[in-house]
mmCIF file with all atom_site columns, C-alpha atoms in Angstrom:
data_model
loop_
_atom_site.group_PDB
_atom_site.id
_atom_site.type_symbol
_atom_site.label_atom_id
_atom_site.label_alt_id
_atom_site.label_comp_id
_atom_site.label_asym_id
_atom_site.label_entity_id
_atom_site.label_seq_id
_atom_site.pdbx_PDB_ins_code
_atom_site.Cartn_x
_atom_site.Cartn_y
_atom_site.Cartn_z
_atom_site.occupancy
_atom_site.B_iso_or_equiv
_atom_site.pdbx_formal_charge
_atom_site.auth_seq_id
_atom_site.auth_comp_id
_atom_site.auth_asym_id
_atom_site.auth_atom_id
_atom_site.pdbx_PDB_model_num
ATOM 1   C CA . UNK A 1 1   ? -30.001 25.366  -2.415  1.00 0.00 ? 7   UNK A CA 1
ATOM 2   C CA . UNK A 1 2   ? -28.247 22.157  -3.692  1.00 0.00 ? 8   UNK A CA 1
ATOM 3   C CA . UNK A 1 3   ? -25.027 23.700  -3.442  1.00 0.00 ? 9   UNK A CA 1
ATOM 4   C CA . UNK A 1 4   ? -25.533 24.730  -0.080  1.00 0.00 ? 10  UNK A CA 1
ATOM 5   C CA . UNK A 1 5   ? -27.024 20.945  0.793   1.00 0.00 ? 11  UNK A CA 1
ATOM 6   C CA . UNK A 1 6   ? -23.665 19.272  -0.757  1.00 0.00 ? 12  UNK A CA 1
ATOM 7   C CA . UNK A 1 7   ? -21.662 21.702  1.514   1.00 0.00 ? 13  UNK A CA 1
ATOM 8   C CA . UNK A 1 8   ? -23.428 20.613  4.676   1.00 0.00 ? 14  UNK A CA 1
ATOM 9   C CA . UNK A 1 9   ? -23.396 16.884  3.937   1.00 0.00 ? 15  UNK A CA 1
ATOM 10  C CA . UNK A 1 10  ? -19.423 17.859  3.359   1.00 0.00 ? 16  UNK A CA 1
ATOM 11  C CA . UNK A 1 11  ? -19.285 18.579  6.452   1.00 0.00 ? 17  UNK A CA 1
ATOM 12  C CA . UNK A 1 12  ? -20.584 16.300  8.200   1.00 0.00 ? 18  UNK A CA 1
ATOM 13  C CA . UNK A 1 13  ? -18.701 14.119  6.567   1.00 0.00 ? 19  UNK A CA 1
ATOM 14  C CA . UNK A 1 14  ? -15.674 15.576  7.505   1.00 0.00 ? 20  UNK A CA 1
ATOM 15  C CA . UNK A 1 15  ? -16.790 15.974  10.716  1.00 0.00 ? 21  UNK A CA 1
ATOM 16  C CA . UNK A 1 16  ? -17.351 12.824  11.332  1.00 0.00 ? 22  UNK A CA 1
ATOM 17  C CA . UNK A 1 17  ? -14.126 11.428  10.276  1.00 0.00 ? 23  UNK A CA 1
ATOM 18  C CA . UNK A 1 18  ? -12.186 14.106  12.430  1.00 0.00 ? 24  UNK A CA 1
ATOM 19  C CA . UNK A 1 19  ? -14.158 13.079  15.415  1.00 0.00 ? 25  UNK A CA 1
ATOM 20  C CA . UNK A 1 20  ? -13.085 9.307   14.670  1.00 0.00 ? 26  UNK A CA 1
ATOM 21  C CA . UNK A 1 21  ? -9.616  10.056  14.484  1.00 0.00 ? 27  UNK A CA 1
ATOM 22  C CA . UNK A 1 22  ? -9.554  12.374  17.362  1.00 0.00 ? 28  UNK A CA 1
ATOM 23  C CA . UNK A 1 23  ? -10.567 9.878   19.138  1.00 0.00 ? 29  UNK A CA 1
ATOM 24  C CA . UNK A 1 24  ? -8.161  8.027   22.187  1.00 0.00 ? 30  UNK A CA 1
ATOM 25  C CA . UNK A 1 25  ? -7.130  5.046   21.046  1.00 0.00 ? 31  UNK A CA 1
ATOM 26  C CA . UNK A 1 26  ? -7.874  3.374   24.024  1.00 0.00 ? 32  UNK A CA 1
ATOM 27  C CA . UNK A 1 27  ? -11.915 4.166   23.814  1.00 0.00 ? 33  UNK A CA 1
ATOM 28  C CA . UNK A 1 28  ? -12.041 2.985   20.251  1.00 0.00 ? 34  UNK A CA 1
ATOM 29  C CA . UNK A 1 29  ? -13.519 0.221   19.815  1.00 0.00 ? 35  UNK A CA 1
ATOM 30  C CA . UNK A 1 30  ? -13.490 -2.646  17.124  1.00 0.00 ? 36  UNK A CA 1
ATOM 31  C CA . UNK A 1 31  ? -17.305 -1.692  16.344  1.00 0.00 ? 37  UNK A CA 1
ATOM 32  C CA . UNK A 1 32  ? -16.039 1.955   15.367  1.00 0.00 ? 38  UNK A CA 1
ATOM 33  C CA . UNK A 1 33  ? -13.159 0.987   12.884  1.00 0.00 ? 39  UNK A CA 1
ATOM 34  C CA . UNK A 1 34  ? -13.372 -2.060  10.539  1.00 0.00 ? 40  UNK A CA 1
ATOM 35  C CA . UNK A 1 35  ? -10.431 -3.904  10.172  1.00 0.00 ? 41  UNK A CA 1
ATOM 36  C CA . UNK A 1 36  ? -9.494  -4.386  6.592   1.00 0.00 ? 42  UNK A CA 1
ATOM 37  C CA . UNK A 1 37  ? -11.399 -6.144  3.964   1.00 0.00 ? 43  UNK A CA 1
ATOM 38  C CA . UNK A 1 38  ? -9.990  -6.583  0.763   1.00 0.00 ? 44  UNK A CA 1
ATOM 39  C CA . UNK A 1 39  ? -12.134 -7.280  -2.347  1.00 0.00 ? 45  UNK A CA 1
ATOM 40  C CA . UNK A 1 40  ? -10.772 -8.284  -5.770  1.00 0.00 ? 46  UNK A CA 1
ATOM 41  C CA . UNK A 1 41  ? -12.510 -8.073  -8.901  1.00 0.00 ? 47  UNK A CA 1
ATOM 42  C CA . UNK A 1 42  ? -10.852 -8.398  -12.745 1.00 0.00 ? 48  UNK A CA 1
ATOM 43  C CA . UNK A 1 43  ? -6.980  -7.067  -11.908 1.00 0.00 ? 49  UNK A CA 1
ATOM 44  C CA . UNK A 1 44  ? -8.035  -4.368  -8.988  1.00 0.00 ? 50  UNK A CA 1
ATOM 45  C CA . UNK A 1 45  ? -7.928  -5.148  -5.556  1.00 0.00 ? 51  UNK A CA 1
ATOM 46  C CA . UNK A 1 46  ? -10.021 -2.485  -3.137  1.00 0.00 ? 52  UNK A CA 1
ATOM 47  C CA . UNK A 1 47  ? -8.996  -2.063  0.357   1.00 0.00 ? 53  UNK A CA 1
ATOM 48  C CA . UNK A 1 48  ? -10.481 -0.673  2.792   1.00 0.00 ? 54  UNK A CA 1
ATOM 49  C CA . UNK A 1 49  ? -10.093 -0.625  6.993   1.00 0.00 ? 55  UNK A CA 1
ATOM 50  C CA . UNK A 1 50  ? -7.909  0.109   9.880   1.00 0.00 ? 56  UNK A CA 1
ATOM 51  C CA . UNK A 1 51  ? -4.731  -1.123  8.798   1.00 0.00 ? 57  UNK A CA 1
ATOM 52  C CA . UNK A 1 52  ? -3.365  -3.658  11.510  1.00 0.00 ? 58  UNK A CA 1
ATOM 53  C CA . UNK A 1 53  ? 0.149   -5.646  12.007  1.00 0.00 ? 59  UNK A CA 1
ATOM 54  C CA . UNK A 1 54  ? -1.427  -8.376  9.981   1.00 0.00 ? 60  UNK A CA 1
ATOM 55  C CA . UNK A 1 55  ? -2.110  -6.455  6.923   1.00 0.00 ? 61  UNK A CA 1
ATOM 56  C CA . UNK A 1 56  ? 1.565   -7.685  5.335   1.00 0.00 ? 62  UNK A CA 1
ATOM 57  C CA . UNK A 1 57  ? -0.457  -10.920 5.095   1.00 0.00 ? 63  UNK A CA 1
ATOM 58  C CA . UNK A 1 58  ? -3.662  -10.263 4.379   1.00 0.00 ? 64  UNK A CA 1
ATOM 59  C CA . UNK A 1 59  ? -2.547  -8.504  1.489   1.00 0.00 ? 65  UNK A CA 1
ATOM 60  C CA . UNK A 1 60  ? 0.092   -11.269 0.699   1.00 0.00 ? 66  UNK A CA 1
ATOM 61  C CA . UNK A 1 61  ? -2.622  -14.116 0.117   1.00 0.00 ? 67  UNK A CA 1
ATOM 62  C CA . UNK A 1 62  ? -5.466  -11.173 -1.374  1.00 0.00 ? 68  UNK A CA 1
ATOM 63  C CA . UNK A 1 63  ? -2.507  -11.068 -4.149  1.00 0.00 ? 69  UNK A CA 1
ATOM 64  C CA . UNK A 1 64  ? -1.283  -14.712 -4.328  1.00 0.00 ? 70  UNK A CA 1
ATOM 65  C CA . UNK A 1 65  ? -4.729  -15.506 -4.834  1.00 0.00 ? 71  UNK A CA 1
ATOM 66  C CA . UNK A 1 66  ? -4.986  -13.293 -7.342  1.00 0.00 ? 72  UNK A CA 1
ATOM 67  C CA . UNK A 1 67  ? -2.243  -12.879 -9.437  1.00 0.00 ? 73  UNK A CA 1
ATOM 68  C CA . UNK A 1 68  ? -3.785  -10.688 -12.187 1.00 0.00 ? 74  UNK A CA 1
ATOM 69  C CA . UNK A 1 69  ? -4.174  -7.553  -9.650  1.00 0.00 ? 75  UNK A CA 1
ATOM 70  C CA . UNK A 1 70  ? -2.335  -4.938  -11.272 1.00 0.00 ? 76  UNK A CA 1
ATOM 71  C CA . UNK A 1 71  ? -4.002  -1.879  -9.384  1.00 0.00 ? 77  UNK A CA 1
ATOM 72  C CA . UNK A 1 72  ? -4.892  -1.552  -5.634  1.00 0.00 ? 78  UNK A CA 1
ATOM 73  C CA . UNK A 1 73  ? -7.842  1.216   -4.831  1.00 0.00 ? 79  UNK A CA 1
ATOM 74  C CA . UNK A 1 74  ? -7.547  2.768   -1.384  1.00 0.00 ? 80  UNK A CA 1
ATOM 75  C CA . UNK A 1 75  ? -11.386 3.236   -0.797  1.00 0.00 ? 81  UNK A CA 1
ATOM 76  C CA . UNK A 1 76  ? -11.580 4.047   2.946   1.00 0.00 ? 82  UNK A CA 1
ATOM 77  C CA . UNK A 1 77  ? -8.578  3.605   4.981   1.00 0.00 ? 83  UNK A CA 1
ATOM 78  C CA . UNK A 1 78  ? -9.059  5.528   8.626   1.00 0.00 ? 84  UNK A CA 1
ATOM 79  C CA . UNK A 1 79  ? -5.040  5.262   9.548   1.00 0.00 ? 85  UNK A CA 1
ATOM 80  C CA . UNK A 1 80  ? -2.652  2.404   10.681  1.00 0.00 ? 86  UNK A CA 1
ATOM 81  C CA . UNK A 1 81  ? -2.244  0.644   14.114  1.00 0.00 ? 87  UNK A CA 1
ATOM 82  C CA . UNK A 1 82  ? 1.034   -0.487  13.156  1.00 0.00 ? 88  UNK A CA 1
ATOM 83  C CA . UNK A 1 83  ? 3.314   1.522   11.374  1.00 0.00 ? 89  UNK A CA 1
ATOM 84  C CA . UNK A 1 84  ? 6.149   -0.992  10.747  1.00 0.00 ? 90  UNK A CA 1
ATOM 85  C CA . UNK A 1 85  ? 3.610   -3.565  8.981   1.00 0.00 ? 91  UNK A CA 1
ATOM 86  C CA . UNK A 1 86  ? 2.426   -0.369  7.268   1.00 0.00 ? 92  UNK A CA 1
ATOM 87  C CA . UNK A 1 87  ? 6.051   0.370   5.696   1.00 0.00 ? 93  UNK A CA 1
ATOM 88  C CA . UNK A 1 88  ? 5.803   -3.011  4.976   1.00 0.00 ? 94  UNK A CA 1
ATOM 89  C CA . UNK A 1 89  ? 2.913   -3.644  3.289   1.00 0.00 ? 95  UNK A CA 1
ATOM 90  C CA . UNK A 1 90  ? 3.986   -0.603  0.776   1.00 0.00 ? 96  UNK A CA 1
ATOM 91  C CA . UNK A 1 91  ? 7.288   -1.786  -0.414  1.00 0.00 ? 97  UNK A CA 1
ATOM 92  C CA . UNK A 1 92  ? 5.308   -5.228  -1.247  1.00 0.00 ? 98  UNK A CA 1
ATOM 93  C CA . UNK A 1 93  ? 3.261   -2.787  -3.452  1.00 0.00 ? 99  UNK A CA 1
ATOM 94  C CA . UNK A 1 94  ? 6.231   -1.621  -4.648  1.00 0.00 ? 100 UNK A CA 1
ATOM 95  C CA . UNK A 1 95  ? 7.943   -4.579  -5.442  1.00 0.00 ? 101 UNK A CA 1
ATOM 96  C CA . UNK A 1 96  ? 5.268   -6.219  -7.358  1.00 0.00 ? 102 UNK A CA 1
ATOM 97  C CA . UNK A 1 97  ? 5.186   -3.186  -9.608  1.00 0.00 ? 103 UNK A CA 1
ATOM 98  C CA . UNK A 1 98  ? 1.498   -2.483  -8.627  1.00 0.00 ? 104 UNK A CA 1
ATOM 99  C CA . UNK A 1 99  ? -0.231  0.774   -9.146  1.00 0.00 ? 105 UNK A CA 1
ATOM 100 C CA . UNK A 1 100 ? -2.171  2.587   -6.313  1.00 0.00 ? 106 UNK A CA 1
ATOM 101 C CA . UNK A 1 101 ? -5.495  4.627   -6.464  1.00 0.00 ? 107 UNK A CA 1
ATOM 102 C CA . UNK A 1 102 ? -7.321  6.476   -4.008  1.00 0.00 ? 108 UNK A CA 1
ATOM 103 C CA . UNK A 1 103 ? -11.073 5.872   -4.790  1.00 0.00 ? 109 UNK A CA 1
ATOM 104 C CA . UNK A 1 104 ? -13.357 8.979   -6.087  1.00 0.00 ? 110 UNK A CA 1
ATOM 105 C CA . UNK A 1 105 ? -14.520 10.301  -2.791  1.00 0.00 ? 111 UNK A CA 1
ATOM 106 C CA . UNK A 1 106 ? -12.810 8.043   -0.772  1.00 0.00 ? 112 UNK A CA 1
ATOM 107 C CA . UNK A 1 107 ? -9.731  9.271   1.485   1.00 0.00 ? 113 UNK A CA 1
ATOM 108 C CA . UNK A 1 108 ? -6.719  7.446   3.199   1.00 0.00 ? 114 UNK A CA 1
ATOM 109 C CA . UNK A 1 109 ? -5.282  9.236   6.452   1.00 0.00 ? 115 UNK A CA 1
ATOM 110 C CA . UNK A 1 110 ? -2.219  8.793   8.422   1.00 0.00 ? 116 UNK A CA 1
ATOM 111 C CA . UNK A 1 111 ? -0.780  5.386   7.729   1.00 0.00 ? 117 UNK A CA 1
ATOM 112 C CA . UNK A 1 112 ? -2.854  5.001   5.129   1.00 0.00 ? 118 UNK A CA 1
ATOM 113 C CA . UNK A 1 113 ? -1.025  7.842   2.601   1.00 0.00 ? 119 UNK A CA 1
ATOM 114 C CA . UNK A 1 114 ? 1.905   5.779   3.655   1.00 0.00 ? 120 UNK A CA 1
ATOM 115 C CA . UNK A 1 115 ? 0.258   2.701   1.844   1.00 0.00 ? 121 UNK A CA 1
ATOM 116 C CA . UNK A 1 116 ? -0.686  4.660   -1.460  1.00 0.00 ? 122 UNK A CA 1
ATOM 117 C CA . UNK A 1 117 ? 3.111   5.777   -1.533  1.00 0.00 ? 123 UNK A CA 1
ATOM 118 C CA . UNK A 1 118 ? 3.809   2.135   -2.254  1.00 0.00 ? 124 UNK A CA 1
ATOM 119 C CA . UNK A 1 119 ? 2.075   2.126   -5.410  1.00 0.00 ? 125 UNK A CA 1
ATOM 120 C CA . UNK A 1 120 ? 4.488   2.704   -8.890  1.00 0.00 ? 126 UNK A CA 1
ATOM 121 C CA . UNK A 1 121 ? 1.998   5.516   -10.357 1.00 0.00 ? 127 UNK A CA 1
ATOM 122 C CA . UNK A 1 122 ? -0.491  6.427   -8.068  1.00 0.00 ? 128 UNK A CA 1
ATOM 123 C CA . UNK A 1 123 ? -3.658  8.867   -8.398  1.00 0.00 ? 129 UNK A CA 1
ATOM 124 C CA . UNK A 1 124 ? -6.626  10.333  -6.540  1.00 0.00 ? 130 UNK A CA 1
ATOM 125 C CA . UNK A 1 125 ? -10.147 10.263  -7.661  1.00 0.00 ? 131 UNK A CA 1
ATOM 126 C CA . UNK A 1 126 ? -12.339 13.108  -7.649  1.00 0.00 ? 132 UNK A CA 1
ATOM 127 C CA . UNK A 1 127 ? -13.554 14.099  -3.781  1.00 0.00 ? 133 UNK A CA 1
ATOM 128 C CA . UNK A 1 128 ? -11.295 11.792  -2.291  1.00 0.00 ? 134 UNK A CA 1
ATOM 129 C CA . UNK A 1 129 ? -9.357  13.385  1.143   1.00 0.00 ? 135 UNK A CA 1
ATOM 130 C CA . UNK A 1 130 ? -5.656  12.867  1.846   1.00 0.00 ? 136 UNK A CA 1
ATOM 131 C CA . UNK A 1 131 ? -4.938  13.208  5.762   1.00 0.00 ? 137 UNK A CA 1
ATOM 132 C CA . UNK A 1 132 ? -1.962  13.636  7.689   1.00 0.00 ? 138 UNK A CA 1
ATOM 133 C CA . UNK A 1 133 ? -0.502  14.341  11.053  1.00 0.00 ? 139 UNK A CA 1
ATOM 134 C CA . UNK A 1 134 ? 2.075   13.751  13.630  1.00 0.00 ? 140 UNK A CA 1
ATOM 135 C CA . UNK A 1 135 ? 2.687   10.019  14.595  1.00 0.00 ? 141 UNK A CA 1
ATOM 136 C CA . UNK A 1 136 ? 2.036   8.883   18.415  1.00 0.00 ? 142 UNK A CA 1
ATOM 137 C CA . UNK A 1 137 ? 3.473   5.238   19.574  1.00 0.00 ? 143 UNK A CA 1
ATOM 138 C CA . UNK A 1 138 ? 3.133   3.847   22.698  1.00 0.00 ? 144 UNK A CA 1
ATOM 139 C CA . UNK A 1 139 ? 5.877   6.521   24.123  1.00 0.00 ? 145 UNK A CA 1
ATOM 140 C CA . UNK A 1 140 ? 6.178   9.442   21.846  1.00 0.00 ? 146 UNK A CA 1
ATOM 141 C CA . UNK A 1 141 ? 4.830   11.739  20.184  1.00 0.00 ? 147 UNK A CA 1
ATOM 142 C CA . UNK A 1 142 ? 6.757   12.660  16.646  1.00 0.00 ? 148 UNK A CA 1
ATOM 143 C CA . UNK A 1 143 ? 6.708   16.249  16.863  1.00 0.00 ? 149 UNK A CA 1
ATOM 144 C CA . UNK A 1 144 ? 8.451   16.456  20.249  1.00 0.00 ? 150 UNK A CA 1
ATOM 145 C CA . UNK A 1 145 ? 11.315  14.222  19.805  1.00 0.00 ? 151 UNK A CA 1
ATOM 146 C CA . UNK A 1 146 ? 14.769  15.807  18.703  1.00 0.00 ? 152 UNK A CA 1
ATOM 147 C CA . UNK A 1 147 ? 14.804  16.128  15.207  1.00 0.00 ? 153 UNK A CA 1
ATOM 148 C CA . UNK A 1 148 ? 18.402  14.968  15.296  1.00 0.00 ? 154 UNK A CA 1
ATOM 149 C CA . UNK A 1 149 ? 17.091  11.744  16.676  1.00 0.00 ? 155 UNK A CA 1
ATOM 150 C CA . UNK A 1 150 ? 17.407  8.502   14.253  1.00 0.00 ? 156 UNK A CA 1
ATOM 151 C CA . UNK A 1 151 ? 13.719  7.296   15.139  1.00 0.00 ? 157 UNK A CA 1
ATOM 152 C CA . UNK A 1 152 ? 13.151  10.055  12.066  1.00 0.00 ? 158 UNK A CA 1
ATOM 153 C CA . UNK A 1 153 ? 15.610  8.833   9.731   1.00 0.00 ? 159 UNK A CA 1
ATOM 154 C CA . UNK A 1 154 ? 12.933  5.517   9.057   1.00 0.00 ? 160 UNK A CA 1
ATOM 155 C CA . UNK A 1 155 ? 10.392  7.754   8.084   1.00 0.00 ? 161 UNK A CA 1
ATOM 156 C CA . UNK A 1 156 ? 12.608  10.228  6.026   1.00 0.00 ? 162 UNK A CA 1
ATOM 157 C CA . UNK A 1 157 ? 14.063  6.880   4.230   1.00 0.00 ? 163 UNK A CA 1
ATOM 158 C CA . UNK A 1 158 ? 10.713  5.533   3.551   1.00 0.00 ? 164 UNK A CA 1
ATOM 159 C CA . UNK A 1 159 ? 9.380   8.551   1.954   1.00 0.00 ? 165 UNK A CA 1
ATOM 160 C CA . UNK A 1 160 ? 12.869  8.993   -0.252  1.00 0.00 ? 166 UNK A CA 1
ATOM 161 C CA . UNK A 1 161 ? 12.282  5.219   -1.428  1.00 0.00 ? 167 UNK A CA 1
ATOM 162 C CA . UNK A 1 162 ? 8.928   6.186   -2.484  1.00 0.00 ? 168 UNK A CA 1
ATOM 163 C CA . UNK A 1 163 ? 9.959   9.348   -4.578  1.00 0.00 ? 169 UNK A CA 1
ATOM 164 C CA . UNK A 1 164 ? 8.866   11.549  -1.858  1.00 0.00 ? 170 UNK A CA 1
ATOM 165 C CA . UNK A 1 165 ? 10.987  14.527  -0.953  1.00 0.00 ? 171 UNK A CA 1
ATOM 166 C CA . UNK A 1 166 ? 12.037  14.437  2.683   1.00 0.00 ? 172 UNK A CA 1
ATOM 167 C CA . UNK A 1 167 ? 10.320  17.859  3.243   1.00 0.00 ? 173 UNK A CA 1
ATOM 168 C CA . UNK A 1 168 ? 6.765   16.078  3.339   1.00 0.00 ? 174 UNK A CA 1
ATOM 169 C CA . UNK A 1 169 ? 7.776   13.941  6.333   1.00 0.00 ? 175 UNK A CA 1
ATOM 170 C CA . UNK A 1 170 ? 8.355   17.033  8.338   1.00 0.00 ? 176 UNK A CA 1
ATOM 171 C CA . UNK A 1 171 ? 5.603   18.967  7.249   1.00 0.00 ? 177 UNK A CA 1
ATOM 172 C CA . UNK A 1 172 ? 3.065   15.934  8.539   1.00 0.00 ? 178 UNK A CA 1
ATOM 173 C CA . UNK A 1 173 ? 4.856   16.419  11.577  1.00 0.00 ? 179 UNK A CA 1
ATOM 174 C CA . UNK A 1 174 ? 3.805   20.158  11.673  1.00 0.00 ? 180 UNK A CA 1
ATOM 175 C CA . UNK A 1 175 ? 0.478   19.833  9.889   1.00 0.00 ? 181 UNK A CA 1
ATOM 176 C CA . UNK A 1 176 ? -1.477  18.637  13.051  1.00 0.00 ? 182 UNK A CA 1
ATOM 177 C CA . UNK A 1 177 ? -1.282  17.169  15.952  1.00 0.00 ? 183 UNK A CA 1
ATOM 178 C CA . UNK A 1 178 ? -1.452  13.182  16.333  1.00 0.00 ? 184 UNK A CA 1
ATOM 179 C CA . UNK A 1 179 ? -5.056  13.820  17.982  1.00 0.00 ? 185 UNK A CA 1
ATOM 180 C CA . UNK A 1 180 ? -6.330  15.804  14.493  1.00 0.00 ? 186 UNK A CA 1
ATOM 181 C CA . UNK A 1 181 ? -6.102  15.446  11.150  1.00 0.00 ? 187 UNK A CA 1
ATOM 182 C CA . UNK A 1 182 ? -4.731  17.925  8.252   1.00 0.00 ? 188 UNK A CA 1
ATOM 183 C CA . UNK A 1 183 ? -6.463  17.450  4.752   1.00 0.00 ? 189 UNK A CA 1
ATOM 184 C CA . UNK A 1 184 ? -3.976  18.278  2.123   1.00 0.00 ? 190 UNK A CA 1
ATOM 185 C CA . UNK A 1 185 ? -4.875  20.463  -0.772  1.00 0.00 ? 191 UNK A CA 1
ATOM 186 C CA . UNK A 1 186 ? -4.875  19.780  -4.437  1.00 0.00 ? 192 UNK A CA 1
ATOM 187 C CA . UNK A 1 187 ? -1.673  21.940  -4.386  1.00 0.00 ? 193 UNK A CA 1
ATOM 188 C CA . UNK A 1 188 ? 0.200   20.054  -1.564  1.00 0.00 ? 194 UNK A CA 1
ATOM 189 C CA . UNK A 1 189 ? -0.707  16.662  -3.061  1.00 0.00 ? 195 UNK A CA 1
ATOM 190 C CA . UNK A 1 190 ? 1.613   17.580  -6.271  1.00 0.00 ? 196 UNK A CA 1
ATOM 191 C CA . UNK A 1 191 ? 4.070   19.852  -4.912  1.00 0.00 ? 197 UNK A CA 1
ATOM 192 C CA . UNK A 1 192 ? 4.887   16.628  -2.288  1.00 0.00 ? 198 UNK A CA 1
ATOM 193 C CA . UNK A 1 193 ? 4.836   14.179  -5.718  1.00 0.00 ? 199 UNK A CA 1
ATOM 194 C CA . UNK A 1 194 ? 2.354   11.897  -3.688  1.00 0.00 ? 200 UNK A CA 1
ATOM 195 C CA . UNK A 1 195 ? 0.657   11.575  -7.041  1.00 0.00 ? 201 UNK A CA 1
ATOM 196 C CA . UNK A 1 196 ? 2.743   10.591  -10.159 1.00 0.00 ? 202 UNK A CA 1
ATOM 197 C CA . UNK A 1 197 ? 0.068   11.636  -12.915 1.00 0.00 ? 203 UNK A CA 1
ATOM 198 C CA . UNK A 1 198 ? -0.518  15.246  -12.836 1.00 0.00 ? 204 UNK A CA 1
#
């Protein structure tokens, strides 16, 4: 009975973050996704929240103010409004050596994987979801442009700079659409090296 009560709540929890990330952007609304909120206690910083263009600086002064942080946990991170501030944000991580954590039960999607790429050794707790799927802009949608096209060659460059083969960019293009989202499984996760710890 227990077992079969865990499952459910599952569920709906997965449920209910599909259904927020199938979501148009234009009928979100701020009261639906938190913007980010970064808390720092000891030397680990937890973020959680919508990533946004101004998350370069947010986590600029979280870190300046604190100049212990060695670790940043991902607790909740829904996706990324901007991409570019995104890419960003990670090689910051990157360059200031910091390690990055997905917290137990907790899951990043979309942008947010692209964040937790940025840290040097990175794991994920127990329960926690990883998410991908095709990237929309304003124009496009990633899995119909030509694959020759350069627009590609930023993501496939971002990915090798983090120590992740190329191959994972294109399956997130294939996984799902940019309307859904693809959990990965425990098998993906290492065969794409987003962890560093097996």
């Amino acid at each position: 009975m227990i077992q079969r009560v865990r499952i459910f709540y599952g569920m709906c929890f997965t449920l209910l973050v599909l259904s927020g990330c199938a979501a148009p952007k234009a009928t979100q609304s701020s009261a639906q996704v938190e913007p980010v909120s970064i808390f720092v206690e000891d030397d680990i910083a937890y973020l959680s929240g919508l990533l946004t263009s101004h998350l370069p600086q947010q986590l600029k002064q979280a870190l300046s103010s604190h100049p212990n942080v060695t670790d940043l946990v991902l607790v909740d991170v829904p996706g990324s409004s901007d991409q570019l501030a995104t890419m960003e944000a990670a090689r910051m991580i990157r360059h200031l050596g910091l390690n990055t954590h997905i917290a137990q039960t907790g899951y990043v999607l979309s942008g947010g994987v692209d964040l937790f790429l940025g840290g040097v050794e990175r794991t994920i707790g127990a329960g926690a979801g990883v998410g991908v799927h095709s990237w929309r802009d304003t124009q496009n949608w990633g899995d119909e442009i030509n694959l020759a096209d350069p627009v590609h060659a930023s993501y496939v460059n971002f990915y090798l700079e983090m120590g992740v083969p190329e191959r994972f960019y294109w399956f997130t293009l294939d996984a799902a659409p940019a309307e859904r989202i693809y959990f990965l499984s425990p098998e993906e996760i290492y065969d794409y090296r987003l962890v560093t710890d097996p």
